[in-house]
């Protein structure tokens, strides 16, 4: 079976994440310790004990989710006696999960990634004053009608406020981002068009839209400081929904990703076109694996979070 390893993004964090892994596997504990050392912070304690309010701060969430995902990948390699390239044809990650994917595939070093994500979280938080931006999810409406609504709202706006599609997650699941007023206008239009559900999201900043340009500039400077190697298997990139292995292209795409659309639905469709039959989600939660069949009914999804999941997966190889 041809499979890809995929890595979750923000929103999958939970108190207790990674604890089972750390208790069961020395290699997982080593991952968490290396991240703690790189950040000069006891992130592991925060992940294990909370409070959730502090764990949910973007600057903490991003390296925590990455550490858990990479821990699963390292355990798979150690316990299975196989390299990642022996188990997967591609890697892909949702937003910050792209950093997890690249680290698991050996393109980025773990300590570098931890520091990059700490910087990324802080930069994204600072890019837009609280209350200026917003994000919203539209459920039950596909990408083309949403793009039409965004264009309609922009054409009738009397100011320069922006609203764009931030995430094309799956059929019937699209996320908007931009100025709060502009996002609210698109939501009202969507309700008039009969959208099944439209809701503002409890986020601290409007991610993946042009308002994040200051954060993109910061990440360009931060990424220039680190070495990026060709990944063990190609990355299917968020902003292109296409495979990439060239280090400098990866570096540029990670900068673009801060302001660009997460083309997750297209990425999954692309992997299906490359004869991938299964997406295996590594880390916390089951968000990506749960969306698989909504995008491609011929593809299966599964999630590896704890020792029992990992054992079952390795036994299936």
Coordinates of C-alpha atoms in Angstrom, one line a residue:
X1 CA 0.0 0.0 0.0
X2 CA 1.3 3.4 -0.9
X3 CA 0.9 5.9 1.9
X4 CA 1.8 9.4 3.0
X5 CA 2.5 10.7 6.5
X6 CA 0.6 13.9 7.4
X7 CA 1.0 16.2 10.3
X8 CA -1.7 18.2 12.1
X9 CA -1.8 22.0 12.6
X10 CA -3.0 24.3 15.3
X11 CA -6.2 23.3 17.1
X12 CA -5.2 19.7 17.8
X13 CA -3.4 20.6 21.1
X14 CA -4.6 19.1 24.4
X15 CA -3.2 18.9 27.9
X16 CA -1.5 15.5 28.3
X17 CA -0.3 15.4 24.7
X18 CA 2.8 13.3 24.2
X19 CA 2.8 11.8 27.8
X20 CA 1.9 8.3 26.7
X21 CA 4.7 8.4 24.1
X22 CA 7.2 9.8 26.6
X23 CA 6.4 7.2 29.2
X24 CA 6.6 4.3 26.8
X25 CA 9.5 5.2 24.5
X26 CA 12.9 6.6 25.3
X27 CA 13.3 8.0 21.8
X28 CA 10.1 10.1 22.3
X29 CA 11.4 11.4 25.7
X30 CA 14.6 12.4 23.9
X31 CA 12.6 14.4 21.4
X32 CA 10.8 16.4 24.1
X33 CA 14.0 17.0 26.0
X34 CA 15.7 18.3 22.9
X35 CA 12.9 20.7 22.2
X36 CA 12.9 21.9 25.8
X37 CA 16.7 22.5 25.6
X38 CA 16.4 24.3 22.3
X39 CA 13.8 26.7 23.7
X40 CA 15.2 27.1 27.2
X41 CA 11.7 26.3 28.4
X42 CA 10.0 23.3 30.1
X43 CA 7.5 22.9 27.3
X44 CA 7.1 19.2 28.2
X45 CA 5.7 20.1 31.6
X46 CA 3.3 22.6 30.0
X47 CA 2.1 19.9 27.5
X48 CA 1.7 17.3 30.3
X49 CA 0.1 19.4 33.0
X50 CA -1.2 22.6 31.3
X51 CA -2.9 25.0 31.9
X52 CA -4.6 24.8 28.6
X53 CA -4.8 28.6 28.3
X54 CA -1.0 28.8 28.3
X55 CA -0.6 25.8 26.0
X56 CA -3.0 27.3 23.5
X57 CA -0.8 30.4 23.1
X58 CA 0.4 30.3 19.6
X59 CA 4.1 30.4 20.6
X60 CA 3.7 27.3 22.7
X61 CA 1.1 25.4 20.6
X62 CA 3.3 25.4 17.5
X63 CA 6.4 23.8 18.9
X64 CA 4.3 21.4 21.2
X65 CA 2.4 20.0 18.3
X66 CA 5.6 19.6 16.2
X67 CA 7.4 17.9 19.1
X68 CA 4.6 15.3 19.5
X69 CA 4.4 14.6 15.7
X70 CA 8.2 14.2 15.4
X71 CA 8.2 11.9 18.5
X72 CA 5.7 9.6 16.8
X73 CA 7.8 9.6 13.6
X74 CA 11.0 8.8 15.6
X75 CA 9.2 6.0 17.5
X76 CA 8.0 4.5 14.2
X77 CA 11.5 4.4 12.8
X78 CA 13.1 3.1 16.0
X79 CA 10.5 0.4 16.9
X80 CA 9.9 -0.6 13.3
X81 CA 13.5 -0.7 12.3
X82 CA 12.6 1.2 9.2
X83 CA 13.4 4.6 7.8
X84 CA 10.6 7.0 7.1
X85 CA 11.2 6.6 3.4
X86 CA 10.5 2.9 3.7
X87 CA 7.0 3.6 5.2
X88 CA 5.8 6.7 3.2
X89 CA 6.0 8.1 -0.3
X90 CA 5.3 11.7 0.7
X91 CA 5.0 13.9 3.8
X92 CA 2.6 16.8 4.2
X93 CA 1.5 19.0 7.0
X94 CA -1.4 21.4 7.7
X95 CA 0.1 24.9 8.3
X96 CA 2.6 24.5 11.1
X97 CA 2.4 20.8 10.5
X98 CA 4.5 21.4 7.4
X99 CA 7.4 22.1 9.7
X100 CA 6.7 18.8 11.5
X101 CA 6.7 17.0 8.2
X102 CA 10.0 18.5 7.1
X103 CA 11.6 17.6 10.5
X104 CA 10.3 14.1 10.4
X105 CA 11.7 13.7 6.9
X106 CA 15.2 15.1 7.9
X107 CA 14.9 18.3 6.0
X108 CA 15.0 20.5 9.2
X109 CA 16.9 19.7 12.4
X110 CA 14.6 19.3 15.4
X111 CA 16.2 22.1 17.5
X112 CA 16.1 24.5 14.6
X113 CA 12.4 23.7 14.0
X114 CA 11.5 24.3 17.7
X115 CA 13.2 27.7 17.6
X116 CA 11.6 28.5 14.2
X117 CA 8.1 27.7 15.4
X118 CA 8.6 29.7 18.6
X119 CA 9.6 32.7 16.5
X120 CA 6.7 32.0 14.0
X121 CA 4.1 31.9 16.8
X122 CA 5.4 35.1 18.3
X123 CA 5.6 36.8 14.9
X124 CA 2.1 35.8 13.9
X125 CA 0.7 37.0 17.3
X126 CA 2.4 40.4 16.9
X127 CA 1.6 41.0 13.2
X128 CA -2.0 42.3 13.8
X129 CA -3.3 44.1 16.8
X130 CA -5.9 42.1 18.8
X131 CA -9.4 42.7 17.6
X132 CA -8.4 44.0 14.1
X133 CA -8.4 40.6 12.4
X134 CA -10.6 37.5 12.5
X135 CA -11.1 34.1 11.0
X136 CA -14.3 32.2 10.3
X137 CA -15.3 28.8 9.1
X138 CA -18.0 28.2 6.4
X139 CA -19.5 24.7 6.5
X140 CA -21.5 23.2 3.7
X141 CA -20.2 25.5 1.0
X142 CA -17.5 24.5 -1.5
X143 CA -14.5 26.6 -2.5
X144 CA -15.8 28.2 -5.7
X145 CA -19.0 29.7 -4.2
X146 CA -16.9 30.9 -1.2
X147 CA -14.5 32.6 -3.6
X148 CA -17.4 34.2 -5.4
X149 CA -18.7 35.6 -2.1
X150 CA -15.3 36.9 -1.1
X151 CA -15.1 38.7 -4.5
X152 CA -18.6 40.1 -4.1
X153 CA -17.9 41.4 -0.6
X154 CA -14.7 43.1 -1.9
X155 CA -16.5 44.8 -4.8
X156 CA -19.2 46.3 -2.5
X157 CA -16.8 47.3 0.3
X158 CA -16.3 51.0 0.9
X159 CA -12.9 50.6 2.5
X160 CA -9.7 48.7 1.9
X161 CA -10.4 45.9 4.4
X162 CA -9.5 42.4 3.1
X163 CA -11.0 38.9 3.5
X164 CA -9.4 35.9 1.8
X165 CA -9.8 32.1 1.8
X166 CA -7.2 31.0 4.4
X167 CA -7.8 27.2 4.4
X168 CA -9.4 25.1 1.7
X169 CA -9.6 22.1 4.0
X170 CA -12.2 19.8 2.4
X171 CA -15.4 19.8 0.4
X172 CA -17.8 21.9 2.4
X173 CA -15.1 23.2 4.9
X174 CA -13.5 26.5 4.0
X175 CA -11.9 29.0 6.4
X176 CA -11.8 32.8 5.9
X177 CA -9.2 35.2 7.3
X178 CA -8.7 39.0 7.2
X179 CA -10.1 42.2 8.8
X180 CA -12.9 41.5 11.2
X181 CA -15.4 43.7 9.4
X182 CA -14.6 42.1 6.0
X183 CA -14.9 38.6 7.4
X184 CA -18.3 39.4 9.0
X185 CA -19.5 40.8 5.7
X186 CA -18.7 37.6 3.9
X187 CA -20.4 35.6 6.6
X188 CA -23.6 37.6 6.2
X189 CA -23.5 37.0 2.4
X190 CA -23.0 33.3 3.0
X191 CA -26.0 33.2 5.3
X192 CA -28.1 34.8 2.5
X193 CA -26.9 32.1 0.1
X194 CA -27.9 29.4 2.5
X195 CA -24.6 28.2 4.0
X196 CA -25.2 25.3 6.4
X197 CA -23.1 26.9 9.2
X198 CA -20.9 30.0 9.4
X199 CA -19.0 30.8 12.6
X200 CA -16.3 33.0 13.8
X201 CA -13.3 31.1 15.1
X202 CA -11.7 31.7 18.6
X203 CA -8.3 32.6 17.2
X204 CA -5.9 35.2 18.4
X205 CA -4.9 36.5 14.9
X206 CA -6.0 36.3 11.2
X207 CA -3.6 33.5 9.9
X208 CA -2.8 32.8 6.3
X209 CA -3.8 36.2 4.8
X210 CA -2.0 39.3 3.7
X211 CA -2.3 40.9 7.1
X212 CA 0.4 38.4 8.2
X213 CA 3.1 40.0 6.0
X214 CA 5.1 41.3 9.0
X215 CA 5.3 37.7 10.2
X216 CA 6.3 36.5 6.8
X217 CA 9.1 39.0 6.8
X218 CA 10.3 37.8 10.2
X219 CA 10.2 34.2 9.1
X220 CA 12.2 35.0 6.0
X221 CA 14.9 36.3 8.3
X222 CA 14.7 33.3 10.6
X223 CA 14.7 30.7 7.9
X224 CA 17.7 32.3 6.3
X225 CA 19.7 31.3 9.4
X226 CA 19.0 27.5 9.2
X227 CA 20.2 24.7 7.0
X228 CA 17.5 23.0 5.0
X229 CA 18.3 19.6 3.4
X230 CA 16.4 17.6 0.8
X231 CA 13.7 15.7 2.6
X232 CA 13.9 11.9 2.6
X233 CA 10.6 11.9 0.7
X234 CA 9.0 14.8 -1.2
X235 CA 6.9 17.3 0.7
X236 CA 3.5 18.2 -0.7
X237 CA 3.5 21.9 0.0
X238 CA 0.5 23.9 1.4
X239 CA 0.7 26.8 -1.0
X240 CA 1.2 24.8 -4.2
X241 CA -0.5 21.5 -3.5
X242 CA 2.5 19.9 -5.4
X243 CA 5.5 18.0 -4.4
X244 CA 8.9 19.7 -3.6
X245 CA 12.3 18.5 -2.6
X246 CA 14.6 21.4 -3.4
X247 CA 15.8 23.0 -0.2
X248 CA 15.7 26.6 -1.5
X249 CA 12.2 26.2 -2.9
X250 CA 11.1 24.7 0.5
X251 CA 12.6 27.8 2.2
X252 CA 10.7 30.2 0.0
X253 CA 7.4 28.2 0.3
X254 CA 7.6 28.3 4.1
X255 CA 7.8 32.1 3.9
X256 CA 4.9 32.2 1.4
X257 CA 2.9 29.9 3.6
X258 CA 2.5 32.6 6.3
X259 CA 0.3 34.7 4.1
X260 CA -0.8 32.1 1.6
X261 CA -3.7 29.7 1.4
X262 CA -3.5 26.2 2.9
X263 CA -4.5 24.2 -0.1
X264 CA -5.2 21.0 1.9
X265 CA -8.1 19.6 -0.2
X266 CA -6.0 20.1 -3.3
X267 CA -3.0 18.5 -1.6
X268 CA -4.9 15.4 -0.7
X269 CA -6.3 15.2 -4.3
X270 CA -2.8 15.5 -5.6
X271 CA -1.5 12.7 -3.4
X272 CA -4.4 10.5 -4.7
X273 CA -3.3 11.3 -8.3
X274 CA 0.1 9.9 -7.3
X275 CA -1.6 6.6 -6.3
X276 CA -1.4 7.2 -2.5
X277 CA -4.0 5.0 -0.9
X278 CA -3.7 5.9 2.7
X279 CA -2.9 9.1 4.8
X280 CA -1.5 8.3 8.2
X281 CA -1.7 11.3 10.6
X282 CA 1.2 11.5 13.1
X283 CA 0.8 13.4 16.3
X284 CA -2.1 14.8 18.3
X285 CA -5.7 14.5 17.3
X286 CA -7.5 13.1 14.2
X287 CA -8.5 16.2 12.3
X288 CA -6.7 15.4 9.0
X289 CA -7.4 11.7 9.0
X290 CA -11.1 12.4 9.6
X291 CA -11.3 14.7 6.5
X292 CA -9.7 12.2 4.1
X293 CA -12.8 10.5 2.8
X294 CA -14.6 13.8 2.4
X295 CA -11.9 14.7 -0.1
X296 CA -11.2 11.4 -1.8
X297 CA -13.5 8.4 -1.1
X298 CA -10.9 6.0 -2.5
X299 CA -8.4 7.0 0.2
X300 CA -8.3 5.9 3.8
X301 CA -7.1 7.9 6.8
X302 CA -5.7 6.8 10.2
X303 CA -4.2 8.5 13.2
X304 CA -1.1 7.4 15.2
X305 CA -1.0 9.1 18.7
X306 CA -0.1 6.5 21.3
X307 CA 1.8 3.2 21.8
X308 CA -1.2 1.0 20.8
X309 CA -1.7 3.0 17.5
X310 CA 1.9 2.7 16.7
X311 CA 2.1 -1.1 17.5
X312 CA -1.0 -1.8 15.3
X313 CA 0.5 0.2 12.4
X314 CA 3.9 -1.5 12.6
X315 CA 2.2 -4.9 12.7
X316 CA 0.3 -4.0 9.5
X317 CA 3.4 -3.3 7.5

